[in-house]
Short mmCIF file of C-alpha atoms in Angstrom, two decimals:
data_model
loop_
_atom_site.label_atom_id
_atom_site.label_comp_id
_atom_site.label_asym_id
_atom_site.label_seq_id
_atom_site.Cartn_x
_atom_site.Cartn_y
_atom_site.Cartn_z
CA UNK A 1 -17.15 19.42 -14.37
CA UNK A 2 -17.27 17.22 -11.27
CA UNK A 3 -14.18 15.34 -12.37
CA UNK A 4 -12.22 18.55 -12.89
CA UNK A 5 -13.42 19.95 -9.58
CA UNK A 6 -12.47 16.70 -7.85
CA UNK A 7 -8.92 16.96 -9.19
CA UNK A 8 -8.57 20.64 -8.25
CA UNK A 9 -8.18 20.03 -4.51
CA UNK A 10 -9.92 23.31 -3.72
CA UNK A 11 -11.46 23.29 -0.24
CA UNK A 12 -14.40 25.29 -1.50
CA UNK A 13 -15.35 22.29 -3.65
CA UNK A 14 -16.46 20.16 -0.70
CA UNK A 15 -20.13 21.20 -0.74
CA UNK A 16 -20.40 20.88 -4.53
CA UNK A 17 -18.75 17.45 -4.53
CA UNK A 18 -20.97 16.33 -1.65
CA UNK A 19 -24.06 17.04 -3.76
CA UNK A 20 -22.60 14.91 -6.56
CA UNK A 21 -22.36 11.85 -4.32
CA UNK A 22 -25.93 11.07 -5.32
CA UNK A 23 -25.45 11.72 -9.02
CA UNK A 24 -27.16 9.06 -11.16
CA UNK A 25 -23.98 8.64 -13.20
CA UNK A 26 -21.68 6.16 -11.44
CA UNK A 27 -18.63 7.90 -12.93
CA UNK A 28 -19.67 11.28 -11.55
CA UNK A 29 -20.44 9.82 -8.11
CA UNK A 30 -17.05 8.05 -8.10
CA UNK A 31 -15.27 11.28 -9.07
CA UNK A 32 -17.09 13.08 -6.24
CA UNK A 33 -16.02 10.41 -3.72
CA UNK A 34 -12.42 10.60 -4.89
CA UNK A 35 -12.41 14.39 -4.77
CA UNK A 36 -13.91 14.41 -1.30
CA UNK A 37 -11.35 11.87 -0.12
CA UNK A 38 -8.60 14.23 -1.26
CA UNK A 39 -10.31 16.98 0.76
CA UNK A 40 -10.91 14.88 3.89
CA UNK A 41 -8.86 17.27 6.02
CA UNK A 42 -11.13 20.21 5.15
CA UNK A 43 -13.34 21.25 8.09
CA UNK A 44 -16.49 20.79 5.97
CA UNK A 45 -15.70 17.11 5.37
CA UNK A 46 -17.04 16.14 8.81
CA UNK A 47 -20.37 17.70 7.84
CA UNK A 48 -20.44 15.58 4.67
CA UNK A 49 -20.02 12.44 6.78
CA UNK A 50 -22.74 13.45 9.23
CA UNK A 51 -25.11 14.33 6.41
CA UNK A 52 -24.46 11.01 4.65
CA UNK A 53 -25.19 9.09 7.87
CA UNK A 54 -28.43 10.95 8.51
CA UNK A 55 -29.50 10.64 4.85
CA UNK A 56 -29.06 6.87 4.99
CA UNK A 57 -31.70 6.32 7.60
CA UNK A 58 -34.91 5.78 5.73
CA UNK A 59 -33.51 6.34 2.24
CA UNK A 60 -34.60 4.26 -0.71
CA UNK A 61 -32.12 2.00 -2.51
CA UNK A 62 -31.17 4.51 -5.22
CA UNK A 63 -30.03 7.03 -2.59
CA UNK A 64 -28.63 4.52 -0.11
CA UNK A 65 -26.16 2.77 -2.40
CA UNK A 66 -23.98 5.78 -3.27
CA UNK A 67 -24.03 6.95 0.35
CA UNK A 68 -22.97 3.54 1.63
CA UNK A 69 -20.18 3.42 -0.95
CA UNK A 70 -19.03 6.87 0.13
CA UNK A 71 -18.95 5.97 3.84
CA UNK A 72 -16.93 2.87 2.99
CA UNK A 73 -14.47 4.71 0.79
CA UNK A 74 -14.09 7.41 3.45
CA UNK A 75 -13.31 4.72 6.08
CA UNK A 76 -15.92 6.26 8.37
CA UNK A 77 -15.72 3.98 11.41
CA UNK A 78 -18.78 5.46 13.21
CA UNK A 79 -20.89 4.12 10.32
CA UNK A 80 -20.16 0.49 11.24
CA UNK A 81 -23.29 -0.05 13.41
CA UNK A 82 -25.53 1.58 10.80
CA UNK A 83 -23.99 -0.45 7.97
CA UNK A 84 -24.14 -3.71 9.90
CA UNK A 85 -27.85 -3.06 10.46
CA UNK A 86 -28.26 -2.81 6.69
CA UNK A 87 -26.99 -6.38 6.26
CA UNK A 88 -30.42 -7.69 7.18
CA UNK A 89 -32.06 -5.70 4.38
CA UNK A 90 -34.37 -7.61 2.07
CA UNK A 91 -32.70 -5.78 -0.80
CA UNK A 92 -29.77 -7.96 -1.88
CA UNK A 93 -28.05 -4.98 -3.49
CA UNK A 94 -28.09 -3.02 -0.21
CA UNK A 95 -26.76 -6.03 1.69
CA UNK A 96 -23.91 -6.47 -0.78
CA UNK A 97 -22.91 -2.78 -0.81
CA UNK A 98 -23.10 -2.59 3.00
CA UNK A 99 -20.84 -5.64 3.29
CA UNK A 100 -18.34 -4.10 0.84
CA UNK A 101 -18.33 -0.85 2.81
CA UNK A 102 -17.80 -2.69 6.09
CA UNK A 103 -14.85 -4.59 4.59
CA UNK A 104 -13.37 -1.29 3.38
CA UNK A 105 -13.77 0.43 6.74
CA UNK A 106 -12.77 -2.41 9.05
CA UNK A 107 -10.45 -4.41 6.80
CA UNK A 108 -12.26 -7.44 8.23
CA UNK A 109 -14.86 -9.72 6.69
CA UNK A 110 -17.72 -11.30 8.55
CA UNK A 111 -19.86 -11.66 5.44
CA UNK A 112 -23.45 -10.64 5.89
CA UNK A 113 -23.67 -11.78 9.50
CA UNK A 114 -25.00 -8.82 11.42
CA UNK A 115 -24.39 -10.71 14.67
CA UNK A 116 -20.68 -11.27 13.90
CA UNK A 117 -20.16 -7.67 12.75
CA UNK A 118 -21.82 -6.37 15.92
CA UNK A 119 -19.71 -8.65 18.12
CA UNK A 120 -16.56 -7.46 16.35
CA UNK A 121 -17.67 -3.82 16.76
CA UNK A 122 -18.21 -4.29 20.50
CA UNK A 123 -14.65 -5.64 20.84
CA UNK A 124 -12.98 -3.20 18.44
CA UNK A 125 -14.77 0.13 18.50
CA UNK A 126 -12.50 1.59 21.15
CA UNK A 127 -9.38 0.80 19.10
CA UNK A 128 -8.06 3.23 16.52
CA UNK A 129 -8.79 2.10 12.97
CA UNK A 130 -5.07 1.71 12.32
CA UNK A 131 -5.12 -1.32 14.67
CA UNK A 132 -7.78 -2.92 12.49
CA UNK A 133 -5.74 -2.33 9.36
CA UNK A 134 -2.61 -3.87 10.89
CA UNK A 135 -4.67 -6.81 12.19
CA UNK A 136 -5.86 -7.38 8.61
CA UNK A 137 -2.28 -8.16 7.61
CA UNK A 138 -2.85 -11.54 9.32
CA UNK A 139 -6.18 -12.29 7.63
CA UNK A 140 -6.62 -15.44 5.55
CA UNK A 141 -8.23 -13.37 2.79
CA UNK A 142 -5.49 -12.24 0.41
CA UNK A 143 -7.61 -9.33 -0.87
CA UNK A 144 -7.94 -7.96 2.67
CA UNK A 145 -4.20 -8.35 3.25
CA UNK A 146 -3.43 -6.59 -0.02
CA UNK A 147 -5.84 -3.74 0.76
CA UNK A 148 -4.33 -3.38 4.24
CA UNK A 149 -0.70 -3.25 3.11
CA UNK A 150 -1.59 -0.90 0.26
CA UNK A 151 -3.28 1.48 2.69
CA UNK A 152 -0.44 1.28 5.21
CA UNK A 153 2.21 1.81 2.55
CA UNK A 154 0.34 4.81 1.17
CA UNK A 155 -0.01 6.25 4.67
CA UNK A 156 3.54 5.67 5.88
CA UNK A 157 5.76 5.07 2.86
CA UNK A 158 6.94 1.78 4.49
CA UNK A 159 6.13 -1.86 3.92
CA UNK A 160 8.56 -3.34 6.49
CA UNK A 161 9.12 -6.32 4.19
CA UNK A 162 5.47 -7.41 4.28
CA UNK A 163 4.25 -9.33 1.22
CA UNK A 164 0.51 -9.94 0.84
CA UNK A 165 1.10 -12.95 -1.40
CA UNK A 166 2.81 -14.93 1.37
CA UNK A 167 1.01 -16.98 3.96
CA UNK A 168 0.31 -14.75 7.00
CA UNK A 169 2.09 -17.32 9.18
CA UNK A 170 5.36 -16.55 7.37
CA UNK A 171 5.05 -12.83 7.99
CA UNK A 172 6.00 -12.73 11.67
CA UNK A 173 9.03 -10.39 11.32
CA UNK A 174 7.13 -7.88 9.16
CA UNK A 175 4.07 -8.04 11.42
CA UNK A 176 6.26 -7.40 14.45
CA UNK A 177 7.76 -4.35 12.74
CA UNK A 178 4.27 -3.03 11.97
CA UNK A 179 3.19 -3.49 15.58
CA UNK A 180 6.34 -1.76 16.81
CA UNK A 181 5.72 1.11 14.38
CA UNK A 182 2.15 1.39 15.68
CA UNK A 183 3.36 1.70 19.27
CA UNK A 184 6.19 4.09 18.40
CA UNK A 185 4.79 6.30 15.62
CA UNK A 186 1.30 5.15 14.74
CA UNK A 187 -0.44 6.77 17.68
CA UNK A 188 0.29 10.21 16.22
CA UNK A 189 -1.46 9.25 12.98
#
């Protein structure tokens, strides 16, 4: 039922899907996250994000993991400080999921170094997330570059000749076009 509801795109489904974020079945929780992502423009979506953030504080592992995954998949930038604080958890699973969520949100990778994530956040929190995604096009990590260009292409319909399989140093023309697009059109996004 959750999977069908997630595919429906009905705005009234937000509250039902939000409750399924904590479903013990990974498939159901994933379907709920995907359905909520499709409904991210619904007014109730902001409440889902706020509730997930408040739920995380003091939650046990079983409840924390799906919430962390959701915040990552939803690219919820305000969660960065909370997630970076989870990197020092004694629970290896929490640390790993928090790091994955941070990579998804920021399109950066500072491993499990809370200090490095916090330093990056201090420098970058005032920038729109789109800047972070375009910056990731220059990352040494091919997976981050691929995730960044996939997200940008989905958002804009353009790739400006960027190829994630090439060395970032050979991407100067495409990177310049992305930066120009950001200045010209990206601000409205």
